[in-house]
CSV table of N, CA and C in Angstrom, one decimal:
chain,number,residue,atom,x,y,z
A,917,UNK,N,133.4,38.9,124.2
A,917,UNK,CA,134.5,39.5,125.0
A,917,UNK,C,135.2,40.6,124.2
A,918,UNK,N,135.3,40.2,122.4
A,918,UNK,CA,136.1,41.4,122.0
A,918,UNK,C,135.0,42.3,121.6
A,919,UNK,N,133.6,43.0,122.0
A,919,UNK,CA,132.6,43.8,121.8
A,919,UNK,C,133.7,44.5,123.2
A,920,UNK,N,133.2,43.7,124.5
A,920,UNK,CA,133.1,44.4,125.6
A,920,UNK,C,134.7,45.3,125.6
A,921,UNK,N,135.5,44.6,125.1
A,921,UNK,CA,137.3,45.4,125.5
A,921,UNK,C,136.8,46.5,124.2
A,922,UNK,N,136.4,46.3,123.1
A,922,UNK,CA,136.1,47.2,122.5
A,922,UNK,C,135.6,48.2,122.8
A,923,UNK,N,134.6,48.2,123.8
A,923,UNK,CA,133.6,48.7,124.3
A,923,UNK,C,133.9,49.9,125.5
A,924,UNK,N,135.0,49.0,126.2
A,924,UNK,CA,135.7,49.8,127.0
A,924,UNK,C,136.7,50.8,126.8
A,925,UNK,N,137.4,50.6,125.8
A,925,UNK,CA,138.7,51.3,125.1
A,925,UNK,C,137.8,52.4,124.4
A,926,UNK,N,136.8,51.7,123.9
A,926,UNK,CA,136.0,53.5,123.6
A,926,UNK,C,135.2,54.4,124.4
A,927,UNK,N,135.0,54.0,125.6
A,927,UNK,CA,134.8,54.5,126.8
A,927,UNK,C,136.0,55.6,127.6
A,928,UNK,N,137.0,54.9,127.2
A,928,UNK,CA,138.4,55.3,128.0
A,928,UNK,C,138.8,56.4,127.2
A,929,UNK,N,138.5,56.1,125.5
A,929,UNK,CA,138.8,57.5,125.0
A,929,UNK,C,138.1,58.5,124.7
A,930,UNK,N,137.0,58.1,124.9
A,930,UNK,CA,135.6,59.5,125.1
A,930,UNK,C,136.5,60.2,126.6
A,931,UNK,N,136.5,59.5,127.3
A,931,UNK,CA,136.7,60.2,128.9
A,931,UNK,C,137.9,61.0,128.9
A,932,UNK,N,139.0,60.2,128.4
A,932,UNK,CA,140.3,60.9,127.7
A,932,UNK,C,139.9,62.5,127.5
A,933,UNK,N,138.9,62.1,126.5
A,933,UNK,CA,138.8,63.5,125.3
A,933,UNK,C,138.1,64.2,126.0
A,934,UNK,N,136.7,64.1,127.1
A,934,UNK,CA,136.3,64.8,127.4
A,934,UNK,C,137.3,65.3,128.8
A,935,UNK,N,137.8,64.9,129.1
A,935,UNK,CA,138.8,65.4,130.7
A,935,UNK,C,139.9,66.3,129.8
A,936,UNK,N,140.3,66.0,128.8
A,936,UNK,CA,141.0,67.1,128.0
A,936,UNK,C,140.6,68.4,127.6
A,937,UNK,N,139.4,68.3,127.1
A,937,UNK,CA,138.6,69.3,126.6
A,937,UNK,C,137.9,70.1,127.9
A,938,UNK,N,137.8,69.7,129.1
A,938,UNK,CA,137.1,70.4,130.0
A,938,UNK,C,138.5,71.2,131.0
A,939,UNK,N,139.5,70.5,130.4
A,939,UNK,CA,140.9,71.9,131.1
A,939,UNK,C,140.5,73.0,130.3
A,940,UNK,N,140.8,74.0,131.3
A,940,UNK,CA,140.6,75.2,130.6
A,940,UNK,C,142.3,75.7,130.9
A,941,UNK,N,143.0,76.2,129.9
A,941,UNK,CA,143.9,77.3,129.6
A,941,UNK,C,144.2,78.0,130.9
A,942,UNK,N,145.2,78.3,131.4
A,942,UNK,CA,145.5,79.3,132.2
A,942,UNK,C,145.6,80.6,131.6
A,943,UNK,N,145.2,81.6,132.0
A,943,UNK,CA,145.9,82.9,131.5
A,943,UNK,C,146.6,83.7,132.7
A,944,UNK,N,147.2,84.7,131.5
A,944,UNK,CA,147.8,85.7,132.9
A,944,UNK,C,146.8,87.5,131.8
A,945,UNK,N,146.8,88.2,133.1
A,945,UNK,CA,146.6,89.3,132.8
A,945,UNK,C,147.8,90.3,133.2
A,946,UNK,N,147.8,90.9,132.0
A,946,UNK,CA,149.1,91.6,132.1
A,946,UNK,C,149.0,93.1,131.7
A,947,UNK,N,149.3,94.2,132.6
A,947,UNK,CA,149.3,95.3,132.5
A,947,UNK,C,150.5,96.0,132.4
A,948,UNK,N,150.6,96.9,131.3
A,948,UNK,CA,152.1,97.7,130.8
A,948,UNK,C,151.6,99.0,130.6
A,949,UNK,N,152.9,99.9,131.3
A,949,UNK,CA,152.9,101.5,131.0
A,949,UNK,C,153.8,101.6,130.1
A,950,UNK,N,154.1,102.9,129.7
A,950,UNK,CA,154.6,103.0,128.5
A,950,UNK,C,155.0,104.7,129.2
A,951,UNK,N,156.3,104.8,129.0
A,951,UNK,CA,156.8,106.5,129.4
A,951,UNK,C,158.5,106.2,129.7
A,952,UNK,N,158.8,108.1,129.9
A,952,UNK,CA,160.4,108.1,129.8
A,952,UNK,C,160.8,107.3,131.1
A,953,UNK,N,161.7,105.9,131.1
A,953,UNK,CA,162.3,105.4,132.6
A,953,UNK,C,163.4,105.9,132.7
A,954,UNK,N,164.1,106.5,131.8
A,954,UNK,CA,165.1,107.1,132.5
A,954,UNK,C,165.5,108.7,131.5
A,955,UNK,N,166.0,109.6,132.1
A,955,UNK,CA,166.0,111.0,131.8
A,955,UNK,C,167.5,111.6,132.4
A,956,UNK,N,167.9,112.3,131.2
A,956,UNK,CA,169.4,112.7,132.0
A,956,UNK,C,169.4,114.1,131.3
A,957,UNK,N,169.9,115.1,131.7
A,957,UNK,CA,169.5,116.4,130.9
A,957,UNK,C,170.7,117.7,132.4
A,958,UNK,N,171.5,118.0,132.3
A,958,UNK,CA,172.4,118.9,132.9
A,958,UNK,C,172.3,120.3,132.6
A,959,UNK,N,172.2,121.3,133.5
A,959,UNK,CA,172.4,122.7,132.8
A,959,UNK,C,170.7,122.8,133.1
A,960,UNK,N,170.8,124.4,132.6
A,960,UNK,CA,169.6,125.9,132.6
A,960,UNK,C,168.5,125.3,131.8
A,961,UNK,N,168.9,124.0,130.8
A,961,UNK,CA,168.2,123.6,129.6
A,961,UNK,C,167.1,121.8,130.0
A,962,UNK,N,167.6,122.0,131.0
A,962,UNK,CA,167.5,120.5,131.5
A,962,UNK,C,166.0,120.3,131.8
A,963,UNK,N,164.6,121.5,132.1
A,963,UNK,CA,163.5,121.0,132.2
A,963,UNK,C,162.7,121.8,130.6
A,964,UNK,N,163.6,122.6,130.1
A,964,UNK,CA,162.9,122.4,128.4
A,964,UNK,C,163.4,121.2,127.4
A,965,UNK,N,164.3,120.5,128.0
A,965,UNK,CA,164.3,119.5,127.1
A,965,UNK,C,163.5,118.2,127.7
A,966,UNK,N,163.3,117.9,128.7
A,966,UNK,CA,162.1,116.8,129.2
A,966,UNK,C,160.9,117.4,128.6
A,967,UNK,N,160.3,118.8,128.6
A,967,UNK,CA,159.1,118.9,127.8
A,967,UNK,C,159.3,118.9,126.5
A,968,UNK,N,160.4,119.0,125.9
A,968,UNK,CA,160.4,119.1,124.4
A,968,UNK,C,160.5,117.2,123.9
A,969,UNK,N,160.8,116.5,125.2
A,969,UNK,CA,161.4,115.5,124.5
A,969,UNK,C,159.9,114.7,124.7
A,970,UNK,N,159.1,115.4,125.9
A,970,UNK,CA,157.5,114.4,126.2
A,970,UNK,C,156.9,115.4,124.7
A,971,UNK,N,157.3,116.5,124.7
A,971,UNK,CA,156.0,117.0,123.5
A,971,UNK,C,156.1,116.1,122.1
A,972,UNK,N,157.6,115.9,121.8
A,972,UNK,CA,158.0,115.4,120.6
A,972,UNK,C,157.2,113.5,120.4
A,973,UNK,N,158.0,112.8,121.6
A,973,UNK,CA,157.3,111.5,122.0
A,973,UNK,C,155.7,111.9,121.3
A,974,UNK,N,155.0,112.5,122.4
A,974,UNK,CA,153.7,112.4,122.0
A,974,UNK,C,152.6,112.8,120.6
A,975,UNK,N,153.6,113.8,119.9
A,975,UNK,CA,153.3,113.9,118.9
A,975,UNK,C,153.4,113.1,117.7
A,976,UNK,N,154.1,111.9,118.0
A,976,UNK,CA,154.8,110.8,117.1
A,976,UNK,C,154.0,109.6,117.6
A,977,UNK,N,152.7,110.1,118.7
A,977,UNK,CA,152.0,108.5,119.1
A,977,UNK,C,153.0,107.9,120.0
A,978,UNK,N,153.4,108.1,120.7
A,978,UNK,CA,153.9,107.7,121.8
A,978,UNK,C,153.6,108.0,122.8
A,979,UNK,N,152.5,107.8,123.6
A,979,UNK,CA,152.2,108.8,124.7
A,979,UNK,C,153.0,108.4,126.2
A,980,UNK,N,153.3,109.9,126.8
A,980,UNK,CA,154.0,109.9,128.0
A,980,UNK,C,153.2,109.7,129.2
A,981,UNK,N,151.8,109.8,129.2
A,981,UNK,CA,151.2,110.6,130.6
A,981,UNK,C,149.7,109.8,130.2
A,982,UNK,N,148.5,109.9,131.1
A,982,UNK,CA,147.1,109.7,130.6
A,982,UNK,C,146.8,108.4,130.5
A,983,UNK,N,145.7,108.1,130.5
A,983,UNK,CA,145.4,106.6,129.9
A,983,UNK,C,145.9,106.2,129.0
A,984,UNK,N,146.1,106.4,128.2
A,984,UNK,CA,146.8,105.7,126.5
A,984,UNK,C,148.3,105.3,126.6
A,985,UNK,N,148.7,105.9,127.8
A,985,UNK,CA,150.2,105.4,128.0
A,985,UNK,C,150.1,103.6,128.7
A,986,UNK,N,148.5,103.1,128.9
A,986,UNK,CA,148.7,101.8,129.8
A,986,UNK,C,147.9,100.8,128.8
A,987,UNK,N,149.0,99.8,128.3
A,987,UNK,CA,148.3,98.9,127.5
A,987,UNK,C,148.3,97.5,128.2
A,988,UNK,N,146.9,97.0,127.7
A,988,UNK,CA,146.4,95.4,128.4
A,988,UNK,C,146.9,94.1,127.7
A,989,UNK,N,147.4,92.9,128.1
A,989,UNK,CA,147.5,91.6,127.8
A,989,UNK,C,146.8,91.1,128.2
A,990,UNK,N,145.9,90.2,127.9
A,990,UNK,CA,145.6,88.6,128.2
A,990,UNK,C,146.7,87.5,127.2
A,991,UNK,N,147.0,86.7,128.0
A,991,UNK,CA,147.6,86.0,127.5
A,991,UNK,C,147.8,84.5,128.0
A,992,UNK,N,148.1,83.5,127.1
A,992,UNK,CA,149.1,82.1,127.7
A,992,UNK,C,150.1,82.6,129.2
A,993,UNK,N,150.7,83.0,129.2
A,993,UNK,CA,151.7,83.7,129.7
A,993,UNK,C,152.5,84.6,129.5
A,994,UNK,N,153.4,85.2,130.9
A,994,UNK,CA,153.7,86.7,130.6
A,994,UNK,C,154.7,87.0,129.8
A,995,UNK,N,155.3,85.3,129.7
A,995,UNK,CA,156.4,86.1,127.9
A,995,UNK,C,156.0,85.8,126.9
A,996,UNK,N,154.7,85.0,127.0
A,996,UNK,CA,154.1,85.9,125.6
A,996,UNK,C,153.1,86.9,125.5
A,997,UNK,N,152.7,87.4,126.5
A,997,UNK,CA,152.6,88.9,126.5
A,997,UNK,C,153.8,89.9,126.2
A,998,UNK,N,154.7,89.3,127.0
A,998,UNK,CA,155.9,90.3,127.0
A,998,UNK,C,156.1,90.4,125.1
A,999,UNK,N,156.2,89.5,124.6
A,999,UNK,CA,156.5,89.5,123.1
A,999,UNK,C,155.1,90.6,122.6
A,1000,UNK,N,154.1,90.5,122.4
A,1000,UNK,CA,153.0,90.9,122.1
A,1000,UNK,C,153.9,92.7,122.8
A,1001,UNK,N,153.6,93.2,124.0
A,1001,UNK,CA,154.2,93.9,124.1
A,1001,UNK,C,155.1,94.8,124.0
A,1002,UNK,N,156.1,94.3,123.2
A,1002,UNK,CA,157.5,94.5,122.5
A,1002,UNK,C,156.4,94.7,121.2
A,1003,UNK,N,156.2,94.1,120.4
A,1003,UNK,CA,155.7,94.2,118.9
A,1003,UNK,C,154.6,95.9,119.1
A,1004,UNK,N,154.0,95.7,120.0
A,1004,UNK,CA,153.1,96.6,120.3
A,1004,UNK,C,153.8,97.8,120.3
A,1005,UNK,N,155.1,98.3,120.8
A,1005,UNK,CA,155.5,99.0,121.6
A,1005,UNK,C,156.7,99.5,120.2
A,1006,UNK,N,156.8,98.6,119.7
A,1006,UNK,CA,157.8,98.8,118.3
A,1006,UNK,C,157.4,99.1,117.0
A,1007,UNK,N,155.7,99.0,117.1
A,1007,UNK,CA,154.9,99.7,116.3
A,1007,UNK,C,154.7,101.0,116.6
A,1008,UNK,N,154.7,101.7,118.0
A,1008,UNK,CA,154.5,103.2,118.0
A,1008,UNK,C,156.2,103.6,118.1
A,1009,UNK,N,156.9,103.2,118.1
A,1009,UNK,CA,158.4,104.1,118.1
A,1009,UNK,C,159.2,103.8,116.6
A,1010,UNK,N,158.0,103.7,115.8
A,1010,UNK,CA,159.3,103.1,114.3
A,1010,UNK,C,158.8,104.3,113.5
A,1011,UNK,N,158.3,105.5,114.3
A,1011,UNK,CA,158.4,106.3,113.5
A,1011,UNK,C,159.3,107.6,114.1
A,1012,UNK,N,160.3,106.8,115.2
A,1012,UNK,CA,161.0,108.3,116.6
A,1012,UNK,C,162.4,108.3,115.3
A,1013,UNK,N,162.6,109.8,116.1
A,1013,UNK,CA,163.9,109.5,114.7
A,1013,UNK,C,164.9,110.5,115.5
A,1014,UNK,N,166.1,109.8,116.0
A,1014,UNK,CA,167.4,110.1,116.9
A,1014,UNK,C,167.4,112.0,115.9
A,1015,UNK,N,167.5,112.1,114.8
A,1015,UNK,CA,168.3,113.4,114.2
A,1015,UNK,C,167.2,114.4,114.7
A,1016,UNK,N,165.5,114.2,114.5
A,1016,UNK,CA,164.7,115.1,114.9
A,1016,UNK,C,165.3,115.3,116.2
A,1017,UNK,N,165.4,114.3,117.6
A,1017,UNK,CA,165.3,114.5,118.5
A,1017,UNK,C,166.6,115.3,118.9
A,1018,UNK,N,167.2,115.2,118.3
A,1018,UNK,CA,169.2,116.1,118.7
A,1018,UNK,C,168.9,117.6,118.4
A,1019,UNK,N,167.8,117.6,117.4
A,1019,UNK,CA,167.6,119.1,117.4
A,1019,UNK,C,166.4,119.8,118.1
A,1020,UNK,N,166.1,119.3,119.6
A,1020,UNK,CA,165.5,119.7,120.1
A,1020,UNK,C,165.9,119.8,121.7
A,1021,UNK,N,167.1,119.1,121.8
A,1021,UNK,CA,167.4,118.7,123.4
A,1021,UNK,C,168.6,119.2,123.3
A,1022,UNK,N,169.0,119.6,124.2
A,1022,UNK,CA,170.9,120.1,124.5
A,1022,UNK,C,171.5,119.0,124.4
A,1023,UNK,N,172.7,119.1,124.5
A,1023,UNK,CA,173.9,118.0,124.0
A,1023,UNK,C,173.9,117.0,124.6
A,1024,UNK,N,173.5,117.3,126.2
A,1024,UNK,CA,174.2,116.3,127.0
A,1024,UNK,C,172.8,115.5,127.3
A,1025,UNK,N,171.5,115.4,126.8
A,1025,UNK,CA,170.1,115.3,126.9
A,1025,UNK,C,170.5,114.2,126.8
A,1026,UNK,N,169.9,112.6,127.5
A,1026,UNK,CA,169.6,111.1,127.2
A,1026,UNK,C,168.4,110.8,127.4
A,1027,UNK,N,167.9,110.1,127.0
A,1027,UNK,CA,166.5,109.4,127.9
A,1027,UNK,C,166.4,108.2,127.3
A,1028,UNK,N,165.5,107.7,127.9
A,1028,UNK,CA,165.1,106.1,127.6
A,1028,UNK,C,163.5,105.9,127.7
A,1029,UNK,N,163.1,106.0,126.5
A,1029,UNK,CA,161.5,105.6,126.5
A,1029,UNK,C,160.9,103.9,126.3
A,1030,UNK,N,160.4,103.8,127.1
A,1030,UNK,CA,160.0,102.0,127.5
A,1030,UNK,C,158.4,101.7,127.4
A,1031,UNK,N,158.7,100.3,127.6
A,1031,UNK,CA,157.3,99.6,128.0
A,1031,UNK,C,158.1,98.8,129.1
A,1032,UNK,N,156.5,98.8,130.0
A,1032,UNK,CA,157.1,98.4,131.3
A,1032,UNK,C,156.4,97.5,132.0
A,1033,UNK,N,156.2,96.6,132.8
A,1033,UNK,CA,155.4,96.0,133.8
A,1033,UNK,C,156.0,95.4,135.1
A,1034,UNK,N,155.3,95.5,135.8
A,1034,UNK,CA,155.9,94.7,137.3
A,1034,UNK,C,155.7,93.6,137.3
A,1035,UNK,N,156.5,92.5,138.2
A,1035,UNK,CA,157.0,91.0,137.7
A,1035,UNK,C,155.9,90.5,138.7
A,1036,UNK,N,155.6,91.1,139.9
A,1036,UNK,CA,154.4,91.2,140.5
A,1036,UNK,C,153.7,92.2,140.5
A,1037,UNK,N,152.2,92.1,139.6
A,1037,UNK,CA,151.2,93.5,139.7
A,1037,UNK,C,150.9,93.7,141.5
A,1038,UNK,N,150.8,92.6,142.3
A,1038,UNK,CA,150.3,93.3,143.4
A,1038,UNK,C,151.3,93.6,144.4
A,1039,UNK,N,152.4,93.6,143.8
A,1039,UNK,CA,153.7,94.3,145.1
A,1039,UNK,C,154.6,95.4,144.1
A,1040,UNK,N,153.8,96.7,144.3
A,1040,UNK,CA,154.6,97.7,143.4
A,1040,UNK,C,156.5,97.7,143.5
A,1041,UNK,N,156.6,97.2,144.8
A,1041,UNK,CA,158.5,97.1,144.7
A,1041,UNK,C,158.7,96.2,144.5
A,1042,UNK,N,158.1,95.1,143.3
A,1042,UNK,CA,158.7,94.2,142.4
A,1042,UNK,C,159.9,94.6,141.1
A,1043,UNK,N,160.1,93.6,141.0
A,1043,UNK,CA,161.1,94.2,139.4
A,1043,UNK,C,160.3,94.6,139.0
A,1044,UNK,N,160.9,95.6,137.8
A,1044,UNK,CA,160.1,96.5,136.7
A,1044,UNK,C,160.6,94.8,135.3
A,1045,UNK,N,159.7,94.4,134.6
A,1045,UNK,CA,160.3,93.8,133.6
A,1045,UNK,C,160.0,94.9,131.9
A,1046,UNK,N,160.9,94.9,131.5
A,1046,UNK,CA,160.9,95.7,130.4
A,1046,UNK,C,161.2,94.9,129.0
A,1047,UNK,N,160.0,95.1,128.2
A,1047,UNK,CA,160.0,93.8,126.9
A,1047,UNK,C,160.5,94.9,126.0
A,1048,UNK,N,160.6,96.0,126.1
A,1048,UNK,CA,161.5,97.1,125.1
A,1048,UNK,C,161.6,98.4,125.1
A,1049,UNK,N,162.4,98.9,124.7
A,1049,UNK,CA,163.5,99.9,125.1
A,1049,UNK,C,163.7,101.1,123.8
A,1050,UNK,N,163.4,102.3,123.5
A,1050,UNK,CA,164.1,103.1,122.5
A,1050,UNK,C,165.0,104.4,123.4
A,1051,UNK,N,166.3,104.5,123.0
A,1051,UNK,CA,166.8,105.2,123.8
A,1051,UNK,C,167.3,106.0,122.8
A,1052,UNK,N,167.9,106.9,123.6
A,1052,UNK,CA,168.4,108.1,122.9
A,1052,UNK,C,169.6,108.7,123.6
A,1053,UNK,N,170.4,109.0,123.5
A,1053,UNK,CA,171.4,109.1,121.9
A,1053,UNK,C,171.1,107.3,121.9
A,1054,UNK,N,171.5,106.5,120.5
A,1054,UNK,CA,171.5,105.3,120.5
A,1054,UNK,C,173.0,104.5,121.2
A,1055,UNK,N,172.5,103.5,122.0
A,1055,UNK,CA,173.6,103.1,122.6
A,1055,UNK,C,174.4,102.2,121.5
């Protein structure tokens, strides 16, 4: 009798182990652009400083435009993508620097360079979710 309960209890935890081991993980796939979301510039000066401020971006590895501006997640889930994202996104702007950029744009120049994604990829008028932000002048 104590073979067979033995017998069984290690039955129960083979099955256990294998019904755990045969879940597979969910993932999410997660797609992020990367460019100016918001732009503010007044006056005669107002479309040389959007190109001065995409030329400067992109010369600093930041790209505005093209493939390289869309980076891919797989992940557990989308906030931890979203984090991965942020890290990602704060490795190409830790080299932007507010004093370069004041001496290339008029006074009243703002912008806001992001990483971005939709909360739903397949309904483009979903929220935009944004895991991070470098703006300019600094708020």
């Amino acid at each position: 009798m104590k073979l067979t309960k033995s017998i069984v209890a290690l039955c129960y935890v083979i099955m256990c182990a294998l019904s755990f081991a045969s879940c597979e993980k969910e993932t999410v796939n997660a797609v992020y652009g990367m460019g100016i979301s918001q732009f503010k510039s007044e006056g005669s000066g107002s479309l040389s400083d959007l190109s001065n401020v995409e030329s400067y971006l992109n010369s600093k590895g930041c790209p505005t435009e093209g493939q390289e501006r869309i980076w891919y997640c797989t992940g557990e889930s989308y906030e931890k993508c979203d984090k991965q994202a942020a890290a990602h996104f704060q490795n190409l702007v830790k080299n932007l620097s507010r004093e370069e950029v004041s001496s290339i744009v008029s006074k009243d120049c703002s912008f806001t360079y992001s990483i971005s994604r939709l909360a739903d990829s397949s309904n483009p008028e979903s929220e935009t979710i944004y895991p991070a932000k470098w703006q300019y002048p600094a708020e």
